[in-house]
Amino acid sequence: MQSQQNDKQFVKYVIPAVIGMVVQALYVILDGIIVGQGIGEIGLASVNIAFPCSMVVIALAMLIASGGANVYSFYKGQGEAGKANNIFNQCLTLAVSIGAVIALLGFFFRQPLAVFFGADEMLLPSTVAYLKWIAPFSLLQMLVCLLAVFVRNDDAPRLAMFASVTGAVINAILDVIFILILDFGIEAAAITNGIGMLIELTFYTAHFARKRGVLRIRAPHFDITDVKRVLGNGFATFLMEFSLPAVTFSFNLAIMRTQGTLGVTAYSIVGYVCSIINMTLIGVTQGAQPLMSFYHGSGDTMAFDRVYRLGVRTNLIVPAVLVSLCIAFSGGIVTLFRGGNPELTALTTRMLRLYPIAHIAIGPTLMNILYFQTTERNAFSTLISFLRCIGFVQIFLLLSLFVFGGKGLYLTFLAGEACHMFISLILVRRVKRTEKKGLDEDTERRITVHT
C-alpha cells in the first residue's frame, strides 16, 4: 500500500516535470529548425557558439535553486515552515543580484565572449548580434529557473509545467512570425526567447500573488550558515548544468579542428536533437527531487529508496527508446533543420547514430547525483558533477584527436559518461553499505541495552 502511494506521488511530480522539459526541448528543436531554414547554416553555428553562455547562466541559477530547494524541502519535511520560507527568500535575493551582474557583463563584453567560445571571422558578427540581446535576458533566466524549482517544491508541479509549456509555445509562435515571415534575422531568435521567459515568469508571479502554497515573498533574514548550506548542496547541480556547455565547448573545438564550420553546424543540429533526451532526464530528476528531499527530512527511508529506484529505472528506459528513434530516423531528422546540402546531411546523420547513445549512461548518473544531494553528501555529488564537466569526456577526446587521428570522435561522449556512471554507482553502493552497517550496529546496541 505504501509503495503504491509512493508510485502515485512519483507520477504526480515527475510527469509534469518531464512534460514541461520535453516541451522546452521541442521548442529548442523547433527554434533550431526555424533558424536553419530562415537564417541558414551561419545562424545555426552562431547560436551553437553562444549556447555555452546561456547554459552558464542556467548553471548559476540552478546552483541557487537546486541547493535551496533541497534545504527548503528538508525543513518542510521536518515541519519547520518558517525556516523553509526564509531559505526561499535568501535564494531569491541571491538570484536577482547575480542575474543583474551577469546581464551587464554579458552585454558589454559580448564580442570577447564570442571569440572566447570559438567564433571565427565568419561567425563573429552573427554571434555578437545574438549575444547583444540574449545577455540582458540573463536576469529573467535566473528568476525563471529559480521560481520553477521552488514552485514545484511548493506542491505545484502542474503550475510549473503549464508555465514552461506556455512560455515555450508563445516563443515558438513568435519565432515563426519574426524569423520565417518577417525575416528579422538572428537577433529575433534571442528577443523571442526573452519574451517567452517573461510569459513564464507571470505564471510564477501569480502563484505568489494568489498565495497558493506555503511560500511567501518576504525580506530575507540572511544567515551565512544557510547560504553555505544552499551553495554547498547546489554546487553539484551547478557543475551538472555546466557539464553541457563544457562538453559542447570541448566538442566545438575538436570538431572545428577536424571538420571546420560544416562540422560545427552538424554538431549544432545533433545538439538540438539531444536536448530532448537531456531535458527528459532532467525532468525525471527534477520531479523526483522534492519527494526525495522531503522523505529524507521526515526520515522515511523506505519511501526515499522507492522514489530513487523508480527514477533510475525511468532514466534507463526512456533514453534507450529515444536513442533508438534517433538512430532509426537520423536521415529524416537532419532534413528538418537544413536540406539541400548532401555533405552536411551525411555528416550529421553519422553523428546522430553515435553521439546520443551516451544518454543511456547519463540517466542513472543524474539520479545518483540527486541521491547524494538529497542526503547532503555533497563531496560525492560534487566529485561526479565535476568529472562530467572536466574529466573522462575530455580525456577520451584528446586520445581520439592526438592518438587515433580523430577516429571514434563521436563515441568519446559515451566512453566518458559510462565512466561517470560506474563511479557514481560504486559510490552509491558504498554509502548504502555504510548506512546498513550503521543501522545494524545501532539495533545491536539497543538490544544489548534492553537486555
GROMACS .gro file of C-alpha atoms in nm, residues 124-378:
model
  255
  124LEU     CA    1   3.167   3.651  -3.518
  125PRO     CA    2   2.917   3.916  -3.645
  126SER     CA    3   2.608   3.698  -3.608
  127THR     CA    4   2.724   3.554  -3.274
  128VAL     CA    5   2.778   3.903  -3.131
  129ALA     CA    6   2.437   4.014  -3.263
  130TYR     CA    7   2.274   3.717  -3.087
  131LEU     CA    8   2.458   3.784  -2.760
  132LYS     CA    9   2.359   4.151  -2.770
  133TRP     CA   10   2.001   4.051  -2.692
  134ILE     CA   11   2.037   3.722  -2.508
  135ALA     CA   12   2.270   3.869  -2.243
  136PRO     CA   13   2.022   4.123  -2.092
  137PHE     CA   14   1.769   3.841  -2.050
  138SER     CA   15   2.006   3.666  -1.808
  139LEU     CA   16   1.820   3.822  -1.515
  140LEU     CA   17   1.490   3.678  -1.640
  141GLN     CA   18   1.656   3.341  -1.693
  142MET     CA   19   1.782   3.336  -1.335
  143LEU     CA   20   1.437   3.415  -1.196
  144VAL     CA   21   1.253   3.166  -1.416
  145CYS     CA   22   1.489   2.881  -1.322
  146LEU     CA   23   1.471   2.960  -0.951
  147LEU     CA   24   1.093   3.002  -0.931
  148ALA     CA   25   1.024   2.694  -1.143
  149VAL     CA   26   1.212   2.475  -0.894
  150PHE     CA   27   1.063   2.634  -0.581
  151VAL     CA   28   0.706   2.637  -0.715
  152ARG     CA   29   0.741   2.265  -0.792
  153ASN     CA   30   0.862   2.211  -0.434
  154ASP     CA   31   0.567   2.420  -0.312
  155ASP     CA   32   0.329   2.138  -0.414
  156ALA     CA   33   0.252   2.295  -0.754
  157PRO     CA   34   0.421   2.071  -1.014
  158ARG     CA   35   0.138   2.124  -1.264
  159LEU     CA   36   0.169   2.503  -1.247
  160ALA     CA   37   0.542   2.475  -1.319
  161MET     CA   38   0.455   2.257  -1.618
  162PHE     CA   39   0.193   2.497  -1.755
  163ALA     CA   40   0.429   2.792  -1.711
  164SER     CA   41   0.713   2.631  -1.908
  165VAL     CA   42   0.478   2.494  -2.176
  166THR     CA   43   0.303   2.828  -2.231
  167GLY     CA   44   0.631   3.019  -2.247
  168ALA     CA   45   0.775   2.771  -2.498
  169VAL     CA   46   0.464   2.772  -2.721
  170ILE     CA   47   0.447   3.153  -2.736
  171ASN     CA   48   0.821   3.162  -2.802
  172ALA     CA   49   0.780   2.921  -3.095
  173ILE     CA   50   0.491   3.119  -3.245
  174LEU     CA   51   0.691   3.441  -3.228
  175ASP     CA   52   0.990   3.268  -3.389
  176VAL     CA   53   0.779   3.171  -3.688
  177ILE     CA   54   0.641   3.526  -3.721
  178PHE     CA   55   0.965   3.719  -3.673
  179ILE     CA   56   1.214   3.489  -3.849
  180LEU     CA   57   1.026   3.298  -4.119
  181ILE     CA   58   0.759   3.557  -4.208
  182LEU     CA   59   0.913   3.896  -4.126
  183ASP     CA   60   1.275   3.785  -4.185
  184PHE     CA   61   1.415   3.978  -3.887
  185GLY     CA   62   1.733   3.770  -3.859
  186ILE     CA   63   1.924   3.611  -3.574
  187GLU     CA   64   1.854   3.887  -3.320
  188ALA     CA   65   1.487   3.793  -3.330
  189ALA     CA   66   1.573   3.443  -3.204
  190ALA     CA   67   1.716   3.599  -2.887
  191ILE     CA   68   1.432   3.852  -2.843
  192THR     CA   69   1.155   3.591  -2.872
  193ASN     CA   70   1.340   3.377  -2.619
  194GLY     CA   71   1.325   3.664  -2.371
  195ILE     CA   72   0.954   3.720  -2.435
  196GLY     CA   73   0.887   3.352  -2.368
  197MET     CA   74   1.069   3.374  -2.034
  198LEU     CA   75   0.867   3.685  -1.942
  199ILE     CA   76   0.543   3.495  -2.007
  200GLU     CA   77   0.664   3.206  -1.793
  201LEU     CA   78   0.756   3.446  -1.513
  202THR     CA   79   0.398   3.581  -1.498
  203PHE     CA   80   0.271   3.233  -1.402
  204TYR     CA   81   0.507   3.213  -1.107
  205THR     CA   82   0.426   3.568  -1.001
  206ALA     CA   83   0.055   3.477  -0.999
  207HIS     CA   84   0.129   3.176  -0.777
  208PHE     CA   85   0.266   3.409  -0.508
  209ALA     CA   86   0.011   3.686  -0.565
  210ARG     CA   87  -0.277   3.441  -0.507
  211LYS     CA   88  -0.095   3.299  -0.203
  212ARG     CA   89  -0.118   2.942  -0.324
  213GLY     CA   90   0.107   2.705  -0.134
  214VAL     CA   91   0.311   2.793   0.172
  215LEU     CA   92   0.585   3.008   0.014
  216ARG     CA   93   0.567   3.383   0.067
  217ILE     CA   94   0.795   3.658  -0.066
  218ARG     CA   95   0.940   3.839   0.234
  219ALA     CA   96   1.250   4.039   0.322
  220PRO     CA   97   1.509   3.768   0.391
  221HIS     CA   98   1.697   3.719   0.713
  222PHE     CA   99   2.041   3.631   0.581
  223ASP     CA  100   2.223   3.359   0.767
  224ILE     CA  101   2.571   3.272   0.645
  225THR     CA  102   2.519   2.912   0.761
  226ASP     CA  103   2.208   2.884   0.541
  227VAL     CA  104   2.387   3.035   0.241
  228LYS     CA  105   2.681   2.796   0.279
  229ARG     CA  106   2.442   2.501   0.307
  230VAL     CA  107   2.248   2.609  -0.002
  231LEU     CA  108   2.560   2.667  -0.212
  232GLY     CA  109   2.728   2.351  -0.087
  233ASN     CA  110   2.417   2.147  -0.167
  234GLY     CA  111   2.364   2.313  -0.505
  235PHE     CA  112   2.725   2.313  -0.624
  236ALA     CA  113   2.687   1.968  -0.776
  237THR     CA  114   2.386   2.090  -0.977
  238PHE     CA  115   2.585   2.393  -1.091
  239LEU     CA  116   2.854   2.161  -1.222
  240MET     CA  117   2.591   1.926  -1.364
  241GLU     CA  118   2.432   2.211  -1.559
  242PHE     CA  119   2.773   2.341  -1.658
  243SER     CA  120   2.870   1.999  -1.791
  244LEU     CA  121   2.660   2.052  -2.105
  245PRO     CA  122   2.826   2.380  -2.212
  246ALA     CA  123   3.164   2.234  -2.109
  247VAL     CA  124   3.113   1.930  -2.331
  248THR     CA  125   2.968   2.147  -2.610
  249PHE     CA  126   3.269   2.379  -2.589
  250SER     CA  127   3.510   2.084  -2.596
  251PHE     CA  128   3.342   1.922  -2.895
  252ASN     CA  129   3.312   2.257  -3.079
  253LEU     CA  130   3.690   2.297  -3.056
  254ALA     CA  131   3.758   1.937  -3.155
  255ILE     CA  132   3.514   1.942  -3.448
  256MET     CA  133   3.632   2.285  -3.566
  257ARG     CA  134   3.985   2.142  -3.570
  258THR     CA  135   3.892   1.830  -3.768
  259GLN     CA  136   3.594   1.935  -3.985
  260GLY     CA  137   3.565   2.315  -3.976
  261THR     CA  138   3.246   2.523  -3.980
  262LEU     CA  139   3.045   2.250  -4.153
  263GLY     CA  140   3.123   2.015  -3.864
  264VAL     CA  141   3.012   2.272  -3.605
  265THR     CA  142   2.686   2.320  -3.797
  266ALA     CA  143   2.630   1.943  -3.798
  267TYR     CA  144   2.708   1.925  -3.427
  268SER     CA  145   2.461   2.208  -3.356
  269ILE     CA  146   2.184   2.001  -3.519
  270VAL     CA  147   2.284   1.698  -3.311
  271GLY     CA  148   2.279   1.921  -3.002
  272TYR     CA  149   1.923   2.030  -3.077
  273VAL     CA  150   1.809   1.668  -3.111
  274CYS     CA  151   1.994   1.553  -2.798
  275SER     CA  152   1.833   1.834  -2.599
  276ILE     CA  153   1.502   1.646  -2.593
  277ILE     CA  154   1.673   1.341  -2.439
  278ASN     CA  155   1.869   1.553  -2.194
  279MET     CA  156   1.566   1.756  -2.088
  280THR     CA  157   1.365   1.438  -2.031
  281LEU     CA  158   1.633   1.305  -1.798
  282ILE     CA  159   1.647   1.637  -1.614
  283GLY     CA  160   1.267   1.634  -1.588
  284VAL     CA  161   1.274   1.296  -1.413
  285THR     CA  162   1.539   1.411  -1.163
  286GLN     CA  163   1.365   1.745  -1.100
  287GLY     CA  164   1.036   1.566  -1.043
  288ALA     CA  165   1.195   1.320  -0.801
  289GLN     CA  166   1.386   1.587  -0.607
  290PRO     CA  167   1.100   1.734  -0.394
  291LEU     CA  168   0.993   1.386  -0.285
  292MET     CA  169   1.344   1.261  -0.203
  293SER     CA  170   1.430   1.580  -0.011
  294PHE     CA  171   1.101   1.564   0.182
  295TYR     CA  172   1.135   1.194   0.267
  296HIS     CA  173   1.495   1.248   0.377
  297GLY     CA  174   1.382   1.531   0.606
  298SER     CA  175   1.099   1.323   0.754
  299GLY     CA  176   1.323   1.017   0.794
  300ASP     CA  177   1.112   0.790   0.569
  301THR     CA  178   1.395   0.573   0.431
  302MET     CA  179   1.171   0.322   0.253
  303ALA     CA  180   0.982   0.591   0.058
  304PHE     CA  181   1.311   0.765  -0.026
  305ASP     CA  182   1.462   0.444  -0.167
  306ARG     CA  183   1.145   0.367  -0.363
  307VAL     CA  184   1.147   0.705  -0.539
  308TYR     CA  185   1.521   0.674  -0.610
  309ARG     CA  186   1.481   0.331  -0.770
  310LEU     CA  187   1.185   0.449  -0.980
  311GLY     CA  188   1.394   0.740  -1.102
  312VAL     CA  189   1.689   0.522  -1.202
  313ARG     CA  190   1.460   0.278  -1.384
  314THR     CA  191   1.285   0.559  -1.572
  315ASN     CA  192   1.615   0.724  -1.664
  316LEU     CA  193   1.737   0.400  -1.818
  317ILE     CA  194   1.430   0.305  -2.020
  318VAL     CA  195   1.335   0.646  -2.163
  319PRO     CA  196   1.675   0.739  -2.316
  320ALA     CA  197   1.712   0.388  -2.461
  321VAL     CA  198   1.384   0.437  -2.651
  322LEU     CA  199   1.469   0.793  -2.764
  323VAL     CA  200   1.820   0.697  -2.877
  324SER     CA  201   1.674   0.410  -3.081
  325LEU     CA  202   1.445   0.659  -3.255
  326CYS     CA  203   1.742   0.888  -3.328
  327ILE     CA  204   1.931   0.603  -3.492
  328ALA     CA  205   1.629   0.479  -3.689
  329PHE     CA  206   1.522   0.819  -3.825
  330SER     CA  207   1.854   1.005  -3.834
  331GLY     CA  208   1.838   1.089  -4.205
  332GLY     CA  209   1.488   1.236  -4.190
  333ILE     CA  210   1.568   1.435  -3.877
  334VAL     CA  211   1.857   1.616  -4.046
  335THR     CA  212   1.645   1.738  -4.339
  336LEU     CA  213   1.411   1.914  -4.094
  337PHE     CA  214   1.692   2.151  -4.000
  338ARG     CA  215   1.876   2.205  -4.326
  339GLY     CA  216   1.818   2.029  -4.655
  340GLY     CA  217   1.996   2.066  -4.989
  341ASN     CA  218   2.348   2.004  -4.860
  342PRO     CA  219   2.442   1.635  -4.907
  343GLU     CA  220   2.773   1.672  -4.725
  344LEU     CA  221   2.607   1.829  -4.418
  345THR     CA  222   2.331   1.565  -4.423
  346ALA     CA  223   2.581   1.276  -4.436
  347LEU     CA  224   2.797   1.418  -4.158
  348THR     CA  225   2.504   1.497  -3.927
  349THR     CA  226   2.341   1.158  -3.988
  350ARG     CA  227   2.663   0.983  -3.884
  351MET     CA  228   2.685   1.193  -3.566
  352LEU     CA  229   2.321   1.119  -3.479
  353ARG     CA  230   2.382   0.745  -3.493
  354LEU     CA  231   2.668   0.760  -3.242
  355TYR     CA  232   2.671   1.070  -3.020
  356PRO     CA  233   2.326   1.037  -2.846
  357ILE     CA  234   2.399   0.683  -2.713
  358ALA     CA  235   2.580   0.842  -2.417
  359HIS     CA  236   2.246   0.950  -2.266
  360ILE     CA  237   2.170   0.590  -2.166
  361ALA     CA  238   2.463   0.623  -1.922
  362ILE     CA  239   2.379   0.982  -1.825
  363GLY     CA  240   2.032   0.895  -1.687
  364PRO     CA  241   2.144   0.677  -1.391
  365THR     CA  242   2.432   0.918  -1.322
  366LEU     CA  243   2.192   1.211  -1.278
  367MET     CA  244   1.980   1.010  -1.033
  368ASN     CA  245   2.290   0.909  -0.838
  369ILE     CA  246   2.398   1.273  -0.814
  370LEU     CA  247   2.048   1.356  -0.688
  371TYR     CA  248   2.079   1.074  -0.432
  372PHE     CA  249   2.394   1.234  -0.290
  373GLN     CA  250   2.244   1.585  -0.298
  374THR     CA  251   1.921   1.499  -0.119
  375THR     CA  252   2.113   1.309   0.150
  376GLU     CA  253   2.358   1.605   0.167
  377ARG     CA  254   2.666   1.401   0.077
  378ASN     CA  255   2.798   1.696  -0.117
   0.00000   0.00000   0.00000
